[in-house]
Coordinates of C-alpha atoms (C1' of nucleotides) in Angstrom, one line a residue:
Chain M
M27 CA -16.9 -86.6 234.2
K28 CA -18.2 -86.5 237.0
L29 CA -21.2 -84.4 236.5
E30 CA -19.6 -83.3 240.3
E31 CA -16.6 -81.6 238.0
E32 CA -18.3 -80.6 235.0
L33 CA -20.6 -78.2 237.5
K34 CA -17.7 -77.8 239.7
Q35 CA -20.4 -78.8 242.3
T36 CA -19.6 -81.1 245.8
R37 CA -22.5 -83.1 246.0
F38 CA -26.0 -82.8 244.8
K39 CA -29.5 -83.9 247.0
D40 CA -29.6 -86.8 246.4
E41 CA -28.9 -89.8 243.3
Y42 CA -32.1 -88.8 242.2
Q43 CA -31.8 -85.4 241.9
R44 CA -28.4 -86.3 239.9
A45 CA -29.9 -87.9 237.4
M46 CA -32.2 -85.7 236.2
L47 CA -29.6 -83.0 235.8
N48 CA -27.0 -85.8 234.8
I49 CA -29.9 -86.9 232.3
I50 CA -29.9 -82.5 230.9
F51 CA -26.2 -82.1 231.6
T52 CA -25.2 -84.9 229.0
G53 CA -28.5 -84.3 226.2
N54 CA -27.3 -80.6 226.0
W55 CA -23.8 -81.8 226.3
L56 CA -24.1 -83.8 223.0
E57 CA -26.3 -81.1 221.6
V58 CA -24.6 -78.5 222.1
W59 CA -21.3 -81.2 219.9
T60 CA -23.8 -81.8 217.0
T61 CA -24.9 -78.3 216.8
Q62 CA -21.0 -77.3 216.7
V63 CA -20.4 -80.7 213.4
L64 CA -23.4 -79.4 211.3
K65 CA -22.2 -75.3 212.2
Q66 CA -20.2 -75.5 209.1
Y67 CA -23.5 -77.4 206.9
D68 CA -25.5 -73.6 208.0
L69 CA -27.4 -76.1 209.4
S70 CA -29.1 -75.7 213.2
S71 CA -28.9 -79.2 214.6
Q72 CA -33.4 -78.8 214.5
Q73 CA -33.4 -78.5 210.2
F74 CA -30.6 -81.1 210.0
N75 CA -33.8 -82.6 212.9
V76 CA -36.9 -82.4 210.7
L77 CA -34.2 -84.1 207.2
R78 CA -33.5 -86.4 209.1
I79 CA -36.9 -87.5 209.5
L80 CA -37.6 -86.5 205.8
R81 CA -35.4 -89.6 204.4
G82 CA -36.9 -91.9 206.8
S83 CA -40.5 -91.3 205.9
S84 CA -39.3 -90.9 201.6
P85 CA -40.8 -90.9 199.3
R86 CA -43.7 -90.4 201.3
P87 CA -44.3 -86.6 202.3
L88 CA -45.1 -85.6 205.4
N89 CA -47.1 -82.4 206.4
L90 CA -47.0 -80.8 209.1
L91 CA -48.3 -82.1 211.7
D92 CA -46.6 -85.6 210.6
I93 CA -43.0 -83.5 210.6
Q94 CA -43.5 -81.8 214.7
E95 CA -44.3 -85.3 216.1
R96 CA -41.3 -86.6 215.6
M97 CA -39.0 -83.2 216.7
M98 CA -37.3 -83.1 219.6
D99 CA -38.2 -80.4 220.8
R100 CA -42.1 -79.9 220.5
M101 CA -42.1 -76.0 220.1
S102 CA -44.7 -74.2 217.2
N103 CA -42.0 -72.7 214.5
A104 CA -42.1 -76.5 212.5
T105 CA -43.2 -73.7 209.6
R106 CA -41.1 -71.5 209.9
L107 CA -38.0 -74.7 210.7
V108 CA -39.5 -75.9 207.3
E109 CA -39.0 -72.9 205.8
K110 CA -35.5 -72.4 206.2
L111 CA -34.9 -75.2 204.4
R112 CA -36.9 -74.8 201.8
Q113 CA -35.5 -71.3 200.7
K114 CA -32.1 -73.2 200.3
G115 CA -33.7 -75.2 198.3
L116 CA -33.1 -78.7 201.0
L117 CA -37.6 -79.4 200.4
T118 CA -40.4 -78.5 198.9
R119 CA -43.4 -78.3 199.6
K120 CA -46.7 -77.7 197.9
Q121 CA -50.3 -78.5 199.2
C122 CA -51.9 -80.8 199.3
D123 CA -54.5 -82.1 196.6
S124 CA -57.0 -84.1 199.0
N125 CA -57.0 -82.5 202.0
R126 CA -55.8 -78.0 201.5
R127 CA -55.1 -77.5 204.9
K128 CA -52.2 -79.7 204.7
V129 CA -49.3 -79.4 202.8
E130 CA -46.7 -82.3 201.2
I131 CA -42.9 -81.8 202.5
E132 CA -40.0 -83.6 200.5
I133 CA -36.7 -83.9 200.5
T134 CA -34.8 -83.0 197.9
E135 CA -31.6 -84.2 196.0
K136 CA -30.1 -81.6 197.1
G137 CA -31.4 -82.4 200.5
Q138 CA -30.5 -86.0 200.5
A139 CA -27.3 -84.8 198.6
L140 CA -27.3 -83.3 201.8
L141 CA -27.3 -86.0 204.1
K142 CA -25.3 -87.9 202.3
E143 CA -22.5 -85.7 202.9
L144 CA -23.0 -85.5 206.9
D145 CA -23.3 -89.0 207.4
P146 CA -19.7 -89.5 208.1
V147 CA -19.5 -87.3 210.1
M148 CA -22.4 -87.6 212.6
E149 CA -20.7 -91.5 212.2
K150 CA -17.2 -90.6 214.1
N151 CA -19.1 -88.8 217.1
H152 CA -20.8 -92.3 217.4
L153 CA -17.8 -93.9 216.7
E154 CA -16.2 -91.9 220.2
L155 CA -19.3 -93.5 222.1
T156 CA -18.1 -97.6 221.2
K157 CA -15.0 -96.8 222.2
K158 CA -17.0 -95.3 225.7
L159 CA -19.2 -97.4 225.8
T160 CA -19.7 -100.8 225.0
V161 CA -23.3 -102.8 223.2
A162 CA -24.9 -103.7 226.7
E163 CA -24.1 -100.0 228.2
V164 CA -25.8 -97.9 225.3
N165 CA -28.8 -101.1 226.0
T166 CA -29.2 -99.9 229.9
I167 CA -28.9 -97.1 229.2
N168 CA -32.5 -96.7 226.7
E169 CA -33.5 -100.0 229.0
L170 CA -33.5 -97.6 231.6
L171 CA -34.9 -93.4 229.9
D172 CA -37.4 -95.3 228.5
K173 CA -38.5 -96.3 231.8
L174 CA -37.6 -92.6 233.3
R175 CA -40.6 -91.2 230.8
D176 CA -43.3 -93.8 231.5
Chain H
M4 CA -43.0 -95.4 227.0
K5 CA -40.4 -96.6 224.5
L6 CA -38.7 -94.1 221.6
E7 CA -40.0 -95.1 218.9
E8 CA -42.6 -94.8 220.2
E9 CA -42.5 -90.5 221.2
L10 CA -40.8 -90.4 218.3
K11 CA -43.0 -91.6 215.9
Q12 CA -39.7 -93.8 214.4
T13 CA -40.3 -98.0 213.0
R14 CA -36.5 -98.0 213.5
F15 CA -33.3 -96.8 214.4
K16 CA -29.7 -97.0 212.1
D17 CA -28.4 -99.0 216.1
E18 CA -28.3 -98.8 220.3
Y19 CA -25.2 -96.2 219.7
Q20 CA -28.0 -93.8 217.5
R21 CA -31.1 -95.1 219.7
A22 CA -28.9 -93.8 223.3
M23 CA -27.8 -89.7 220.7
L24 CA -31.3 -89.3 220.8
N25 CA -32.8 -91.1 223.6
I26 CA -30.7 -88.9 225.6
I27 CA -31.6 -85.5 224.5
F28 CA -34.0 -86.5 224.2
T29 CA -35.6 -87.7 228.0
G30 CA -33.0 -83.9 228.4
N31 CA -35.7 -82.2 226.5
W32 CA -38.7 -83.8 228.7
L33 CA -37.4 -84.0 231.6
E34 CA -36.5 -79.6 231.4
V35 CA -39.9 -79.4 229.9
W36 CA -41.3 -80.1 232.3
T37 CA -39.3 -77.7 234.8
T38 CA -40.5 -75.3 232.8
Q39 CA -43.5 -75.8 233.0
V40 CA -43.8 -75.2 236.6
L41 CA -41.4 -72.9 237.1
K42 CA -44.1 -70.9 233.9
Q43 CA -46.5 -69.9 237.6
Y44 CA -43.4 -68.6 238.9
D45 CA -42.3 -66.3 236.0
L46 CA -38.5 -67.6 236.9
S47 CA -37.2 -69.7 233.6
S48 CA -35.6 -72.9 234.1
Q49 CA -32.6 -70.7 233.4
Q50 CA -33.1 -68.4 236.3
F51 CA -34.3 -71.6 238.1
N52 CA -30.3 -72.9 238.3
V53 CA -28.6 -69.4 238.8
L54 CA -30.8 -69.1 241.6
R55 CA -29.6 -73.0 242.8
I56 CA -26.1 -72.0 241.8
L57 CA -26.1 -68.8 244.5
R58 CA -28.1 -71.0 247.2
G59 CA -25.1 -73.7 246.6
S60 CA -22.4 -71.0 247.3
S61 CA -24.0 -69.2 250.0
P62 CA -23.4 -66.6 252.0
R63 CA -20.5 -67.1 250.1
P64 CA -20.8 -64.6 246.4
L65 CA -20.1 -66.0 243.3
N66 CA -19.1 -64.0 239.8
L67 CA -20.5 -64.2 236.7
L68 CA -17.8 -66.3 236.0
D69 CA -18.4 -68.9 238.9
I70 CA -21.5 -69.0 238.2
Q71 CA -21.2 -70.2 234.2
E72 CA -19.2 -73.0 235.2
R73 CA -21.6 -73.6 237.0
M74 CA -24.3 -73.7 234.3
M75 CA -26.2 -75.9 232.3
D76 CA -26.0 -74.0 229.3
R77 CA -22.7 -72.7 228.7
M78 CA -23.6 -69.6 227.2
S79 CA -22.7 -65.3 226.9
N80 CA -26.0 -63.9 228.7
A81 CA -25.3 -64.3 232.4
T82 CA -25.0 -60.9 232.8
R83 CA -28.7 -60.3 231.6
L84 CA -30.0 -63.6 233.2
V85 CA -28.2 -61.8 236.4
E86 CA -29.6 -59.1 236.3
K87 CA -33.4 -60.0 235.2
L88 CA -33.0 -62.7 238.3
R89 CA -31.6 -58.7 240.2
Q90 CA -34.7 -56.9 239.0
K91 CA -37.5 -59.1 240.4
G92 CA -35.0 -58.9 244.5
L93 CA -34.6 -62.1 243.7
L94 CA -31.0 -61.0 244.1
T95 CA -28.3 -59.1 244.9
R96 CA -24.4 -57.4 242.6
K97 CA -21.7 -55.2 243.4
Q98 CA -18.9 -55.0 242.1
C99 CA -16.0 -57.2 243.6
D100 CA -13.4 -54.3 245.8
S101 CA -9.6 -56.3 245.5
N102 CA -10.6 -56.8 241.6
R103 CA -13.4 -54.5 239.8
R104 CA -13.8 -56.2 237.0
K105 CA -15.6 -58.8 239.2
V106 CA -18.7 -58.5 240.2
E107 CA -19.8 -59.9 243.8
I108 CA -23.4 -61.7 243.3
E109 CA -25.8 -62.9 246.6
I110 CA -29.1 -64.5 246.6
T111 CA -31.3 -62.3 248.1
E112 CA -33.8 -63.0 251.5
K113 CA -36.6 -62.9 248.5
G114 CA -34.0 -65.6 246.3
Q115 CA -34.4 -68.1 249.4
A116 CA -38.0 -67.8 249.5
L117 CA -38.7 -68.4 246.8
L118 CA -36.7 -71.1 245.8
K119 CA -38.0 -72.9 249.4
E120 CA -41.6 -72.4 247.8
L121 CA -40.6 -74.3 245.1
D122 CA -38.7 -76.8 246.6
P123 CA -41.1 -79.1 247.7
V124 CA -43.5 -78.4 243.9
M125 CA -39.3 -80.2 242.9
E126 CA -39.7 -83.0 245.3
K127 CA -43.5 -84.4 243.8
N128 CA -41.0 -84.9 240.5
H129 CA -38.5 -86.4 242.0
L130 CA -40.7 -88.8 243.6
E131 CA -42.0 -89.4 240.4
L132 CA -38.9 -90.3 239.1
T133 CA -38.3 -92.9 242.2
K134 CA -41.5 -94.8 241.5
K135 CA -40.2 -94.8 238.4
L136 CA -36.9 -96.7 238.6
T137 CA -35.4 -97.7 241.7
V138 CA -31.7 -96.3 243.4
A139 CA -30.1 -99.1 242.1
E140 CA -30.8 -98.6 238.4
V141 CA -30.6 -94.4 238.1
N142 CA -27.5 -94.8 239.9
T143 CA -26.4 -96.8 236.7
I144 CA -27.8 -93.8 234.6
N145 CA -25.7 -91.7 236.6
E146 CA -21.9 -94.2 236.5
L147 CA -22.9 -94.9 232.3
L148 CA -23.7 -91.5 230.8
D149 CA -21.0 -90.0 233.6
K150 CA -18.7 -92.7 231.8
L151 CA -19.8 -91.1 227.9
R152 CA -18.9 -87.5 228.7
D153 CA -14.7 -88.6 230.2
Chain R
dC20 C1' 5.9 -45.3 233.5
dC21 C1' 4.5 -46.8 228.3
dC22 C1' 2.5 -50.1 225.6
dT23 C1' 0.5 -54.6 224.9
dA24 C1' -1.6 -58.7 226.5
dA25 C1' -4.8 -61.2 229.4
dC26 C1' -9.7 -61.2 232.3
dA27 C1' -13.9 -60.3 233.6
dC28 C1' -18.3 -58.2 232.6
dT29 C1' -21.4 -56.0 228.5
dT30 C1' -23.7 -54.7 224.6
dG31 C1' -25.1 -54.9 219.8
dT32 C1' -27.0 -57.5 216.7
dA33 C1' -29.1 -61.7 214.2
dT34 C1' -31.7 -65.4 214.6
dA35 C1' -34.4 -68.6 217.3
dT36 C1' -38.5 -69.9 220.3
dA37 C1' -43.1 -70.1 222.9
dC38 C1' -47.6 -68.6 222.8
dA39 C1' -50.7 -66.3 221.6
dA40 C1' -54.3 -64.7 218.2
dT41 C1' -55.4 -65.5 213.7
dA42 C1' -56.9 -68.3 209.4
dA43 C1' -58.6 -71.1 206.0
dA44 C1' -61.0 -75.8 205.2
dA45 C1' -63.1 -80.3 206.3
dG46 C1' -66.6 -82.4 209.6
dT47 C1' -70.8 -81.8 211.6
dA48 C1' -75.1 -81.3 213.2
dC49 C1' -79.8 -79.3 212.0
Chain X
dG19 C1' -76.4 -73.9 202.8
dT20 C1' -75.8 -71.9 207.5
dA21 C1' -73.7 -72.7 212.6
dC22 C1' -70.3 -74.0 215.6
dT23 C1' -66.7 -77.0 216.0
dT24 C1' -62.6 -78.9 214.2
dT25 C1' -58.0 -79.8 212.1
dT26 C1' -53.9 -78.0 209.5
dA27 C1' -50.8 -74.3 210.0
dT28 C1' -49.3 -69.3 209.9
dT29 C1' -47.9 -65.0 212.3
dG30 C1' -46.6 -61.5 215.6
dT31 C1' -45.0 -60.7 219.1
dA32 C1' -42.8 -61.4 223.7
dT33 C1' -38.3 -63.1 224.4
dA34 C1' -34.2 -66.1 224.7
dT35 C1' -29.9 -66.9 222.9
dA36 C1' -26.2 -67.6 220.1
dC37 C1' -22.2 -64.8 219.2
dA38 C1' -19.5 -61.3 218.1
dA39 C1' -17.4 -56.3 218.8
dG40 C1' -16.2 -53.6 222.6
dT41 C1' -15.3 -51.6 227.6
dG42 C1' -13.6 -51.2 231.4
dT43 C1' -9.6 -53.1 234.9
dT44 C1' -5.5 -55.9 236.4
dA45 C1' -0.6 -57.3 235.5
dG46 C1' 3.3 -58.5 232.5
dG47 C1' 7.3 -56.8 230.6
dG48 C1' 10.7 -53.9 228.8

DNA sequence: CCCTAACACTTGTATATACAATAAAAGTAC
DNA sequence: GTACTTTTATTGTATATACAAGTGTTAGGG
């Protein structure tokens, strides 16, 4: 849907401003979708993100800074985010022996299982996307966004 | 910068997943920039957004639902957001005569002046963008994102 | 007119987030 | 070893946000 309709706006200053708002809006739009889906699993999108990061590095554990670097939002609540997931038994954390400032954070079996359950659910959204855009088109998006952040 | 570098990720499942994350990440990235700039003016990006919406419709006042529809995030804190701006004297609100459930919200002179002060600051970011992407390229982004949200 | 439903907004509450201050461990220089 | 700096994580606090429940207003039957 055209951004003008989404935001009930008749016009934007120019295509650059339109693009800025379009990217922010679409990003939000995608995140809202994810958040909705994850709610049924009692996960926030950030928590999900952390779990996926840990799966990605598994079986190698990560420390908090590693996680923060890989996160979508880099705020300083990684400690509490991880603690939440630990309470749910989705990951473990222990002090690092070689450097006791660090913690070693690892996804658990239960965490792995939850992600496995979520994979097909997320896949469904992915299929929606496939219907709307060709591979060539998503490649273009990726390329242009990377360029934009240069 | 490539998304892989930004997120210290070696690879993504496919280009579709990469695009999803790329859009969310870039949207965040743009918003963080805006937030930083606005902080000096003691405004959140949502507050700024509301002010711009009001300027857009000025001199016609808007009610809360109108604003909510035009906002980037559609949560239910429009009341408090508007109240914050009112306390700063950037907008006025009064009960609507014809339908007393509604409120008429209007940007003030002070609000207009603040936006005018911010215009060139935001313009600077806009110029950065111009250096990185051609008009044709931003048009492509706009077109593809609109298509994605269909 | 009375009853109910829909509407427009507000408020309460629990949670999330940003940012700064703090703490503890490790590294470095003397 | 002591003083200083840097690294890594935690905590405090103020603010923001989501969601649900509540309030007052209007509209539509019967």
